[in-house]
mmCIF file of N, CA and C in Angstrom:
data_model
loop_
_atom_site.group_PDB
_atom_site.id
_atom_site.type_symbol
_atom_site.label_atom_id
_atom_site.label_comp_id
_atom_site.label_asym_id
_atom_site.label_seq_id
_atom_site.Cartn_x
_atom_site.Cartn_y
_atom_site.Cartn_z
ATOM 1 N N UNK A 30 0.786 -1.395 0.152
ATOM 2 C CA UNK A 30 -0.093 0.175 -0.086
ATOM 3 C C UNK A 30 0.948 1.355 -0.002
ATOM 4 N N UNK A 31 0.537 2.414 -0.881
ATOM 5 C CA UNK A 31 1.382 3.463 -1.308
ATOM 6 C C UNK A 31 0.738 4.356 0.208
ATOM 7 N N UNK A 32 1.755 5.091 0.667
ATOM 8 C CA UNK A 32 1.363 5.785 1.457
ATOM 9 C C UNK A 32 0.994 7.517 1.109
ATOM 10 N N UNK A 33 0.063 8.059 0.954
ATOM 11 C CA UNK A 33 -0.206 9.559 -0.424
ATOM 12 C C UNK A 33 0.044 10.432 0.736
ATOM 13 N N UNK A 34 0.072 10.688 2.065
ATOM 14 C CA UNK A 34 -0.128 11.368 3.062
ATOM 15 C C UNK A 34 1.671 12.611 2.598
ATOM 16 N N UNK A 35 0.973 13.810 2.256
ATOM 17 C CA UNK A 35 2.415 14.937 2.492
ATOM 18 C C UNK A 35 3.158 14.830 3.031
ATOM 19 N N UNK A 36 4.314 14.689 3.229
ATOM 20 C CA UNK A 36 5.352 15.599 4.084
ATOM 21 C C UNK A 36 5.009 16.073 5.289
ATOM 22 N N UNK A 37 4.088 17.330 5.048
ATOM 23 C CA UNK A 37 3.669 18.141 6.389
ATOM 24 C C UNK A 37 2.827 17.812 7.279
ATOM 25 N N UNK A 38 2.549 16.449 7.447
ATOM 26 C CA UNK A 38 1.350 16.166 8.049
ATOM 27 C C UNK A 38 2.394 15.175 8.564
ATOM 28 N N UNK A 39 2.504 15.746 9.811
ATOM 29 C CA UNK A 39 2.982 14.851 10.894
ATOM 30 C C UNK A 39 1.914 14.473 12.123
ATOM 31 N N UNK A 40 2.380 12.794 11.709
ATOM 32 C CA UNK A 40 1.689 12.119 12.981
ATOM 33 C C UNK A 40 1.574 11.599 13.987
ATOM 34 N N UNK A 41 3.753 11.928 14.245
ATOM 35 C CA UNK A 41 4.432 11.488 15.382
ATOM 36 C C UNK A 41 3.435 13.000 16.712
ATOM 37 N N UNK A 42 3.040 14.040 16.297
ATOM 38 C CA UNK A 42 2.596 14.647 16.968
ATOM 39 C C UNK A 42 0.801 14.726 17.319
ATOM 40 N N UNK A 43 0.103 13.898 16.255
ATOM 41 C CA UNK A 43 -1.060 13.327 16.456
ATOM 42 C C UNK A 43 -2.083 12.609 17.738
ATOM 43 N N UNK A 44 -2.495 13.138 18.660
ATOM 44 C CA UNK A 44 -3.067 13.414 19.647
ATOM 45 C C UNK A 44 -4.548 12.433 19.581
ATOM 46 N N UNK A 45 -4.414 11.484 20.322
ATOM 47 C CA UNK A 45 -5.693 10.471 20.598
ATOM 48 C C UNK A 45 -6.546 10.973 21.298
ATOM 49 N N UNK A 46 -7.643 11.253 21.263
ATOM 50 C CA UNK A 46 -8.411 11.167 22.702
ATOM 51 C C UNK A 46 -9.773 11.176 22.570
ATOM 52 N N UNK A 47 -9.971 10.338 23.971
ATOM 53 C CA UNK A 47 -10.922 9.460 23.984
ATOM 54 C C UNK A 47 -12.505 10.617 24.381
ATOM 55 N N UNK A 48 -13.767 10.529 24.263
ATOM 56 C CA UNK A 48 -14.524 11.627 24.380
ATOM 57 C C UNK A 48 -16.102 10.746 24.871
ATOM 58 N N UNK A 49 -16.714 11.414 26.057
ATOM 59 C CA UNK A 49 -17.817 10.920 26.563
ATOM 60 C C UNK A 49 -17.435 11.003 28.065
ATOM 61 N N UNK A 50 -18.399 10.384 28.728
ATOM 62 C CA UNK A 50 -18.189 10.873 30.545
ATOM 63 C C UNK A 50 -17.462 9.945 31.023
ATOM 64 N N UNK A 51 -17.317 8.775 30.566
ATOM 65 C CA UNK A 51 -16.326 7.554 30.969
ATOM 66 C C UNK A 51 -15.037 8.191 30.435
ATOM 67 N N UNK A 52 -14.286 8.821 30.040
ATOM 68 C CA UNK A 52 -12.959 8.770 29.334
ATOM 69 C C UNK A 52 -12.296 9.421 30.292
ATOM 70 N N UNK A 53 -11.376 8.423 30.785
ATOM 71 C CA UNK A 53 -9.931 8.570 31.034
ATOM 72 C C UNK A 53 -8.806 8.694 30.184
ATOM 73 N N UNK A 54 -7.580 9.741 31.694
ATOM 74 C CA UNK A 54 -5.468 9.429 30.777
ATOM 75 C C UNK A 54 -5.867 8.101 30.440
ATOM 76 N N UNK A 55 -4.878 7.912 28.944
ATOM 77 C CA UNK A 55 -4.355 6.760 29.058
ATOM 78 C C UNK A 55 -3.489 6.629 29.976
ATOM 79 N N UNK A 56 -3.273 4.949 30.682
ATOM 80 C CA UNK A 56 -2.594 4.326 31.058
ATOM 81 C C UNK A 56 -2.210 4.947 32.347
ATOM 82 N N UNK A 57 -3.147 6.277 33.045
ATOM 83 C CA UNK A 57 -3.225 6.477 33.846
ATOM 84 C C UNK A 57 -4.479 6.547 34.663
ATOM 85 N N UNK A 58 -4.338 7.099 36.120
ATOM 86 C CA UNK A 58 -5.595 7.310 36.997
ATOM 87 C C UNK A 58 -5.243 8.526 37.772
ATOM 88 N N UNK A 59 -6.350 9.362 37.084
ATOM 89 C CA UNK A 59 -6.689 10.908 37.609
ATOM 90 C C UNK A 59 -6.666 10.707 39.108
ATOM 91 N N UNK A 60 -6.292 11.651 40.082
ATOM 92 C CA UNK A 60 -7.430 11.851 41.241
ATOM 93 C C UNK A 60 -7.567 13.152 41.469
ATOM 94 N N UNK A 61 -8.619 14.782 41.264
ATOM 95 C CA UNK A 61 -8.732 15.540 41.394
ATOM 96 C C UNK A 61 -8.587 15.445 42.697
ATOM 97 N N UNK A 62 -7.646 16.542 43.369
ATOM 98 C CA UNK A 62 -7.633 17.269 45.123
ATOM 99 C C UNK A 62 -8.368 18.800 44.507
ATOM 100 N N UNK A 63 -9.117 19.000 46.129
ATOM 101 C CA UNK A 63 -9.728 20.238 46.285
ATOM 102 C C UNK A 63 -7.884 21.231 46.146
ATOM 103 N N UNK A 64 -8.812 22.569 45.982
ATOM 104 C CA UNK A 64 -7.768 23.242 45.707
ATOM 105 C C UNK A 64 -7.290 23.406 47.184
ATOM 106 N N UNK A 65 -7.420 23.888 48.063
ATOM 107 C CA UNK A 65 -7.009 23.546 49.682
ATOM 108 C C UNK A 65 -6.364 22.636 49.494
ATOM 109 N N UNK A 66 -6.456 21.485 49.487
ATOM 110 C CA UNK A 66 -5.503 19.957 49.571
ATOM 111 C C UNK A 66 -4.550 20.215 48.758
ATOM 112 N N UNK A 67 -4.885 20.687 47.779
ATOM 113 C CA UNK A 67 -3.337 20.782 46.645
ATOM 114 C C UNK A 67 -2.324 22.470 46.934
ATOM 115 N N UNK A 68 -2.753 22.969 47.386
ATOM 116 C CA UNK A 68 -1.879 24.271 48.341
ATOM 117 C C UNK A 68 -0.583 23.769 49.145
ATOM 118 N N UNK A 69 -0.737 22.025 49.601
ATOM 119 C CA UNK A 69 0.226 21.924 50.346
ATOM 120 C C UNK A 69 1.098 20.755 49.733
ATOM 121 N N UNK A 70 0.659 20.345 48.726
ATOM 122 C CA UNK A 70 1.435 19.895 47.695
ATOM 123 C C UNK A 70 2.326 19.976 46.322
ATOM 124 N N UNK A 71 3.543 19.862 46.813
ATOM 125 C CA UNK A 71 4.131 21.049 45.334
ATOM 126 C C UNK A 71 3.879 19.856 44.029
ATOM 127 N N UNK A 72 3.498 18.467 44.146
ATOM 128 C CA UNK A 72 3.494 17.728 42.927
ATOM 129 C C UNK A 72 3.509 16.105 43.620
ATOM 130 N N UNK A 73 2.917 15.018 42.871
ATOM 131 C CA UNK A 73 2.226 13.739 42.683
ATOM 132 C C UNK A 73 3.152 13.422 43.799
ATOM 133 N N UNK A 74 4.176 13.355 43.575
ATOM 134 C CA UNK A 74 5.152 12.308 44.357
ATOM 135 C C UNK A 74 4.974 12.944 45.925
ATOM 136 N N UNK A 75 5.134 14.141 46.185
ATOM 137 C CA UNK A 75 4.596 14.461 47.668
ATOM 138 C C UNK A 75 3.554 13.695 48.236
ATOM 139 N N UNK A 76 2.131 13.882 47.368
ATOM 140 C CA UNK A 76 0.933 13.152 47.637
ATOM 141 C C UNK A 76 1.306 12.001 48.141
ATOM 142 N N UNK A 77 1.902 11.094 47.267
ATOM 143 C CA UNK A 77 1.760 9.824 47.271
ATOM 144 C C UNK A 77 2.029 8.862 48.345
ATOM 145 N N UNK A 78 3.396 10.384 48.762
ATOM 146 C CA UNK A 78 4.371 9.554 50.047
ATOM 147 C C UNK A 78 3.755 9.952 51.162
ATOM 148 N N UNK A 79 3.047 11.068 51.293
ATOM 149 C CA UNK A 79 2.134 11.228 52.490
ATOM 150 C C UNK A 79 0.995 10.352 52.467
ATOM 151 N N UNK A 80 0.153 9.669 51.743
ATOM 152 C CA UNK A 80 -0.700 8.738 51.176
ATOM 153 C C UNK A 80 -0.204 7.274 51.835
ATOM 154 N N UNK A 81 1.230 7.354 51.072
ATOM 155 C CA UNK A 81 1.527 5.840 51.410
ATOM 156 C C UNK A 81 1.724 5.877 52.878
ATOM 157 N N UNK A 82 2.406 6.891 53.962
ATOM 158 C CA UNK A 82 3.067 7.382 54.911
ATOM 159 C C UNK A 82 1.258 6.826 56.134
ATOM 160 N N UNK A 83 0.114 7.518 55.314
ATOM 161 C CA UNK A 83 -1.464 7.259 56.296
ATOM 162 C C UNK A 83 -1.626 6.040 56.153
ATOM 163 N N UNK A 84 -0.970 5.051 54.888
ATOM 164 C CA UNK A 84 -1.634 3.731 54.772
ATOM 165 C C UNK A 84 -0.403 2.575 55.832
ATOM 166 N N UNK A 85 0.727 3.119 56.165
ATOM 167 C CA UNK A 85 1.254 2.741 57.186
ATOM 168 C C UNK A 85 1.219 2.684 58.230
ATOM 169 N N UNK A 86 0.582 3.764 58.739
ATOM 170 C CA UNK A 86 -0.248 4.226 59.937
ATOM 171 C C UNK A 86 -1.455 3.494 59.858
ATOM 172 N N UNK A 87 -2.185 3.069 58.989
ATOM 173 C CA UNK A 87 -3.626 2.226 59.730
ATOM 174 C C UNK A 87 -3.260 0.821 59.271
ATOM 175 N N UNK A 88 -2.126 0.513 58.471
ATOM 176 C CA UNK A 88 -2.185 -0.815 58.742
ATOM 177 C C UNK A 88 -1.375 -1.140 60.237
ATOM 178 N N UNK A 89 -0.837 -0.422 60.473
ATOM 179 C CA UNK A 89 -0.168 -0.784 62.189
ATOM 180 C C UNK A 89 -0.763 -0.458 63.035
ATOM 181 N N UNK A 90 -2.400 0.221 62.638
ATOM 182 C CA UNK A 90 -2.647 0.844 63.928
ATOM 183 C C UNK A 90 -4.333 0.190 63.481
ATOM 184 N N UNK A 91 -4.296 -1.012 63.730
ATOM 185 C CA UNK A 91 -6.059 -1.141 63.026
ATOM 186 C C UNK A 91 -7.590 -1.567 64.456
ATOM 187 N N UNK A 92 -8.468 -1.048 63.804
ATOM 188 C CA UNK A 92 -9.683 -0.688 64.351
ATOM 189 C C UNK A 92 -9.581 -1.477 65.340
ATOM 190 N N UNK A 93 -9.638 -1.753 66.696
ATOM 191 C CA UNK A 93 -10.199 -2.697 67.786
ATOM 192 C C UNK A 93 -11.470 -2.888 67.797
#
């Protein structure tokens, strides 16, 4: 099959976009933080670190 696209069409920069209510970013889970919470965290890594700390605390101190 012969490629009939012109050279000026740069398909490497083409973005795939999902439509609809159930759309998600490909390969990632997106969690939206409220603005007041997000103000305390400079990046995703710091959020994950804080949540992992809380998970460890919860696992070490199960409810009686």
